[in-house]
PDB file of C-alpha atoms in Angstrom:
ATOM      1  CA  UNK C   5       0.000   0.000   0.000  1.00  0.00           C
ATOM      2  CA  UNK C   6       1.312   3.433  -0.961  1.00  0.00           C
ATOM      3  CA  UNK C   7       1.451   5.814   2.011  1.00  0.00           C
ATOM      4  CA  UNK C   8       1.577   9.591   1.961  1.00  0.00           C
ATOM      5  CA  UNK C   9       1.439  11.991   4.908  1.00  0.00           C
ATOM      6  CA  UNK C  10      -1.049  14.794   4.119  1.00  0.00           C
ATOM      7  CA  UNK C  11       0.760  17.066   6.612  1.00  0.00           C
ATOM      8  CA  UNK C  12       3.322  17.490   3.835  1.00  0.00           C
ATOM      9  CA  UNK C  13       0.862  19.811   2.107  1.00  0.00           C
ATOM     10  CA  UNK C  14       0.399  21.892   5.263  1.00  0.00           C
ATOM     11  CA  UNK C  15       4.082  22.847   5.148  1.00  0.00           C
ATOM     12  CA  UNK C  16       5.026  22.605   1.477  1.00  0.00           C
ATOM     13  CA  UNK C  17       1.996  24.070  -0.277  1.00  0.00           C
ATOM     14  CA  UNK C  18       2.032  27.543   1.351  1.00  0.00           C
ATOM     15  CA  UNK C  19       5.740  27.938   0.558  1.00  0.00           C
ATOM     16  CA  UNK C  20       5.218  26.872  -3.047  1.00  0.00           C
ATOM     17  CA  UNK C  21       2.227  29.178  -3.485  1.00  0.00           C
ATOM     18  CA  UNK C  22       4.023  32.134  -1.901  1.00  0.00           C
ATOM     19  CA  UNK C  23       7.102  31.587  -4.073  1.00  0.00           C
ATOM     20  CA  UNK C  24       5.023  31.292  -7.226  1.00  0.00           C
ATOM     21  CA  UNK C  25       2.990  34.399  -6.326  1.00  0.00           C
ATOM     22  CA  UNK C  26       6.130  36.471  -5.656  1.00  0.00           C
ATOM     23  CA  UNK C  27       7.711  35.337  -8.920  1.00  0.00           C
ATOM     24  CA  UNK C  28       4.580  36.249 -10.877  1.00  0.00           C
ATOM     25  CA  UNK C  29       4.399  39.712  -9.242  1.00  0.00           C
ATOM     26  CA  UNK C  30       8.026  40.468 -10.169  1.00  0.00           C
ATOM     27  CA  UNK C  31       7.559  39.258 -13.745  1.00  0.00           C
ATOM     28  CA  UNK C  32       4.284  41.170 -14.093  1.00  0.00           C
ATOM     29  CA  UNK C  33       5.799  44.430 -12.819  1.00  0.00           C
ATOM     30  CA  UNK C  34       8.841  44.011 -15.065  1.00  0.00           C
ATOM     31  CA  UNK C  35       6.636  43.319 -18.099  1.00  0.00           C
ATOM     32  CA  UNK C  36       4.443  46.354 -17.354  1.00  0.00           C
ATOM     33  CA  UNK C  37       7.309  48.819 -16.896  1.00  0.00           C
ATOM     34  CA  UNK C  38       9.427  47.382 -19.690  1.00  0.00           C
ATOM     35  CA  UNK C  39       6.906  49.083 -22.027  1.00  0.00           C
ATOM     36  CA  UNK C  40       7.582  52.500 -20.437  1.00  0.00           C
ATOM     37  CA  UNK C  41      10.629  54.326 -21.775  1.00  0.00           C
ATOM     38  CA  UNK C  42      12.847  56.027 -19.185  1.00  0.00           C
ATOM     39  CA  UNK C  43      12.973  59.800 -19.604  1.00  0.00           C
ATOM     40  CA  UNK C  44      16.769  59.725 -19.507  1.00  0.00           C
ATOM     41  CA  UNK C  45      16.857  57.467 -22.569  1.00  0.00           C
ATOM     42  CA  UNK C  46      19.762  55.586 -20.991  1.00  0.00           C
ATOM     43  CA  UNK C  47      20.059  51.842 -21.293  1.00  0.00           C
ATOM     44  CA  UNK C  48      20.189  49.734 -18.162  1.00  0.00           C
ATOM     45  CA  UNK C  49      23.948  49.337 -18.609  1.00  0.00           C
ATOM     46  CA  UNK C  50      24.440  53.111 -18.958  1.00  0.00           C
ATOM     47  CA  UNK C  51      22.275  53.798 -15.901  1.00  0.00           C
ATOM     48  CA  UNK C  52      24.228  51.285 -13.833  1.00  0.00           C
ATOM     49  CA  UNK C  53      27.504  52.828 -14.989  1.00  0.00           C
ATOM     50  CA  UNK C  54      26.275  56.289 -13.976  1.00  0.00           C
ATOM     51  CA  UNK C  55      25.235  55.083 -10.503  1.00  0.00           C
ATOM     52  CA  UNK C  56      28.546  53.283 -10.014  1.00  0.00           C
ATOM     53  CA  UNK C  57      30.670  56.188 -11.250  1.00  0.00           C
ATOM     54  CA  UNK C  58      28.779  58.728  -9.148  1.00  0.00           C
ATOM     55  CA  UNK C  59      29.744  56.637  -6.124  1.00  0.00           C
ATOM     56  CA  UNK C  60      33.393  56.289  -7.140  1.00  0.00           C
ATOM     57  CA  UNK C  61      33.090  52.635  -8.133  1.00  0.00           C
ATOM     58  CA  UNK C  62      35.046  52.851 -11.385  1.00  0.00           C
ATOM     59  CA  UNK C  63      36.557  49.402 -10.741  1.00  0.00           C
ATOM     60  CA  UNK C  64      33.193  47.591 -11.010  1.00  0.00           C
ATOM     61  CA  UNK C  65      32.760  46.050 -14.448  1.00  0.00           C
ATOM     62  CA  UNK C  66      29.353  45.688 -16.128  1.00  0.00           C
ATOM     63  CA  UNK C  67      28.799  42.599 -18.279  1.00  0.00           C
ATOM     64  CA  UNK C  68      25.832  41.094 -20.115  1.00  0.00           C
ATOM     65  CA  UNK C  69      24.651  37.692 -18.895  1.00  0.00           C
ATOM     66  CA  UNK C  70      22.163  35.234 -20.398  1.00  0.00           C
ATOM     67  CA  UNK C  71      18.802  34.486 -18.822  1.00  0.00           C
ATOM     68  CA  UNK C  72      15.599  36.383 -18.099  1.00  0.00           C
ATOM     69  CA  UNK C  73      15.970  38.599 -15.008  1.00  0.00           C
ATOM     70  CA  UNK C  74      19.226  36.875 -14.085  1.00  0.00           C
ATOM     71  CA  UNK C  75      20.750  40.223 -13.093  1.00  0.00           C
ATOM     72  CA  UNK C  76      23.138  40.179 -10.144  1.00  0.00           C
ATOM     73  CA  UNK C  77      26.205  41.764  -8.595  1.00  0.00           C
ATOM     74  CA  UNK C  78      29.113  39.449  -7.769  1.00  0.00           C
ATOM     75  CA  UNK C  79      31.038  40.935  -4.827  1.00  0.00           C
ATOM     76  CA  UNK C  80      33.892  38.422  -5.216  1.00  0.00           C
ATOM     77  CA  UNK C  81      34.787  39.562  -8.732  1.00  0.00           C
ATOM     78  CA  UNK C  82      33.334  43.101  -8.501  1.00  0.00           C
ATOM     79  CA  UNK C  83      31.220  42.509 -11.608  1.00  0.00           C
ATOM     80  CA  UNK C  84      27.642  43.622 -12.194  1.00  0.00           C
ATOM     81  CA  UNK C  85      25.930  41.254 -14.639  1.00  0.00           C
ATOM     82  CA  UNK C  86      22.784  42.346 -16.445  1.00  0.00           C
ATOM     83  CA  UNK C  87      20.387  40.228 -18.503  1.00  0.00           C
ATOM     84  CA  UNK C  88      19.811  41.256 -22.142  1.00  0.00           C
ATOM     85  CA  UNK C  89      16.385  42.708 -21.226  1.00  0.00           C
ATOM     86  CA  UNK C  90      18.105  45.066 -18.770  1.00  0.00           C
ATOM     87  CA  UNK C  91      21.528  45.625 -20.347  1.00  0.00           C
ATOM     88  CA  UNK C  92      20.271  46.872 -23.721  1.00  0.00           C
ATOM     89  CA  UNK C  93      16.855  48.349 -22.941  1.00  0.00           C
ATOM     90  CA  UNK C  94      16.093  51.949 -22.040  1.00  0.00           C
ATOM     91  CA  UNK C  95      12.824  51.057 -20.334  1.00  0.00           C
ATOM     92  CA  UNK C  96      11.925  52.165 -16.842  1.00  0.00           C
ATOM     93  CA  UNK C  97      12.088  48.541 -15.690  1.00  0.00           C
ATOM     94  CA  UNK C  98      15.590  48.073 -17.110  1.00  0.00           C
ATOM     95  CA  UNK C  99      16.922  51.262 -15.528  1.00  0.00           C
ATOM     96  CA  UNK C 100      15.304  50.355 -12.190  1.00  0.00           C
ATOM     97  CA  UNK C 101      16.738  46.838 -12.118  1.00  0.00           C
ATOM     98  CA  UNK C 102      20.186  48.086 -13.175  1.00  0.00           C
ATOM     99  CA  UNK C 103      20.193  50.793 -10.488  1.00  0.00           C
ATOM    100  CA  UNK C 104      19.061  48.237  -7.907  1.00  0.00           C
ATOM    101  CA  UNK C 105      21.943  45.923  -8.785  1.00  0.00           C
ATOM    102  CA  UNK C 106      24.387  48.845  -8.745  1.00  0.00           C
ATOM    103  CA  UNK C 107      23.104  49.495  -5.233  1.00  0.00           C
ATOM    104  CA  UNK C 108      24.503  46.119  -4.192  1.00  0.00           C
ATOM    105  CA  UNK C 109      27.931  47.222  -5.420  1.00  0.00           C
ATOM    106  CA  UNK C 110      27.607  50.356  -3.279  1.00  0.00           C
ATOM    107  CA  UNK C 111      26.659  48.190  -0.292  1.00  0.00           C
ATOM    108  CA  UNK C 112      29.720  46.035  -0.956  1.00  0.00           C
ATOM    109  CA  UNK C 113      32.011  49.062  -1.126  1.00  0.00           C
ATOM    110  CA  UNK C 114      30.642  50.339   2.188  1.00  0.00           C
ATOM    111  CA  UNK C 115      31.043  46.950   3.888  1.00  0.00           C
ATOM    112  CA  UNK C 116      27.309  46.446   4.453  1.00  0.00           C
ATOM    113  CA  UNK C 117      27.131  43.485   6.860  1.00  0.00           C
ATOM    114  CA  UNK C 118      23.936  41.810   5.527  1.00  0.00           C
ATOM    115  CA  UNK C 119      25.478  41.694   2.033  1.00  0.00           C
ATOM    116  CA  UNK C 120      28.631  40.111   3.460  1.00  0.00           C
ATOM    117  CA  UNK C 121      26.510  37.509   5.266  1.00  0.00           C
ATOM    118  CA  UNK C 122      24.559  36.783   2.086  1.00  0.00           C
ATOM    119  CA  UNK C 123      27.774  36.427   0.100  1.00  0.00           C
ATOM    120  CA  UNK C 124      29.144  33.982   2.676  1.00  0.00           C
ATOM    121  CA  UNK C 125      25.995  31.825   2.375  1.00  0.00           C
ATOM    122  CA  UNK C 126      25.958  31.626  -1.428  1.00  0.00           C
ATOM    123  CA  UNK C 127      28.079  28.429  -1.760  1.00  0.00           C
ATOM    124  CA  UNK C 128      25.928  26.539   0.770  1.00  0.00           C
ATOM    125  CA  UNK C 129      22.701  27.726  -0.864  1.00  0.00           C
ATOM    126  CA  UNK C 130      23.937  26.730  -4.319  1.00  0.00           C
ATOM    127  CA  UNK C 131      24.883  23.287  -3.002  1.00  0.00           C
ATOM    128  CA  UNK C 132      21.499  22.965  -1.298  1.00  0.00           C
ATOM    129  CA  UNK C 133      19.599  23.881  -4.441  1.00  0.00           C
ATOM    130  CA  UNK C 134      21.595  21.243  -6.328  1.00  0.00           C
ATOM    131  CA  UNK C 135      21.142  18.613  -3.603  1.00  0.00           C
ATOM    132  CA  UNK C 136      17.483  19.365  -2.780  1.00  0.00           C
ATOM    133  CA  UNK C 137      15.888  17.738  -5.845  1.00  0.00           C
ATOM    134  CA  UNK C 138      18.085  14.655  -5.391  1.00  0.00           C
ATOM    135  CA  UNK C 139      17.026  14.263  -1.756  1.00  0.00           C
ATOM    136  CA  UNK C 140      13.393  14.801  -2.763  1.00  0.00           C
ATOM    137  CA  UNK C 141      13.641  12.091  -5.441  1.00  0.00           C
ATOM    138  CA  UNK C 142      15.447   9.751  -3.050  1.00  0.00           C
ATOM    139  CA  UNK C 143      12.678  10.267  -0.494  1.00  0.00           C
ATOM    140  CA  UNK C 144       9.997   9.299  -2.990  1.00  0.00           C
ATOM    141  CA  UNK C 145      12.046   6.284  -4.088  1.00  0.00           C
ATOM    142  CA  UNK C 146      12.580   5.094  -0.505  1.00  0.00           C
ATOM    143  CA  UNK C 147       8.915   5.664   0.299  1.00  0.00           C
ATOM    144  CA  UNK C 148       7.986   3.528  -2.692  1.00  0.00           C
ATOM    145  CA  UNK C 149      10.418   0.770  -1.636  1.00  0.00           C
ATOM    146  CA  UNK C 150       9.175   0.655   1.936  1.00  0.00           C
ATOM    147  CA  UNK C 151       5.545   1.223   0.915  1.00  0.00           C
ATOM    148  CA  UNK C 152       4.860   3.165   4.093  1.00  0.00           C
ATOM    149  CA  UNK C 153       6.273   0.469   6.402  1.00  0.00           C
TER     150      UNK C 153
END
């Protein structure tokens, strides 16, 4: 007999729904404001460069990176990576995302403690996100083998 604990849904379902909802809100806002041109006419890359330069961060490089909304600042290499939708576009969404990411570089330069803590956790989180699906699959496999025993 196959056994499944319904309490799993009590814990897993709210987290899944909340994550999905948050992801949809971000994508929806980006889609909406990607149709609005920024008054400055600057691309996301140019806006990020202006924010960085105005804070004396001439050493931070800006590079394009593949993926939709995969924008991030890497404090280890001092590189701000912007997705094609942000790097090339002069939309309000692109400029906003680029300025937000440049803000992380400013936090890094000022030694902002929460950013340092986040940076320290990145390797463990990356390992966990790689290991998580394997553990999940192993759990289902073991549950099938034991058949709820």
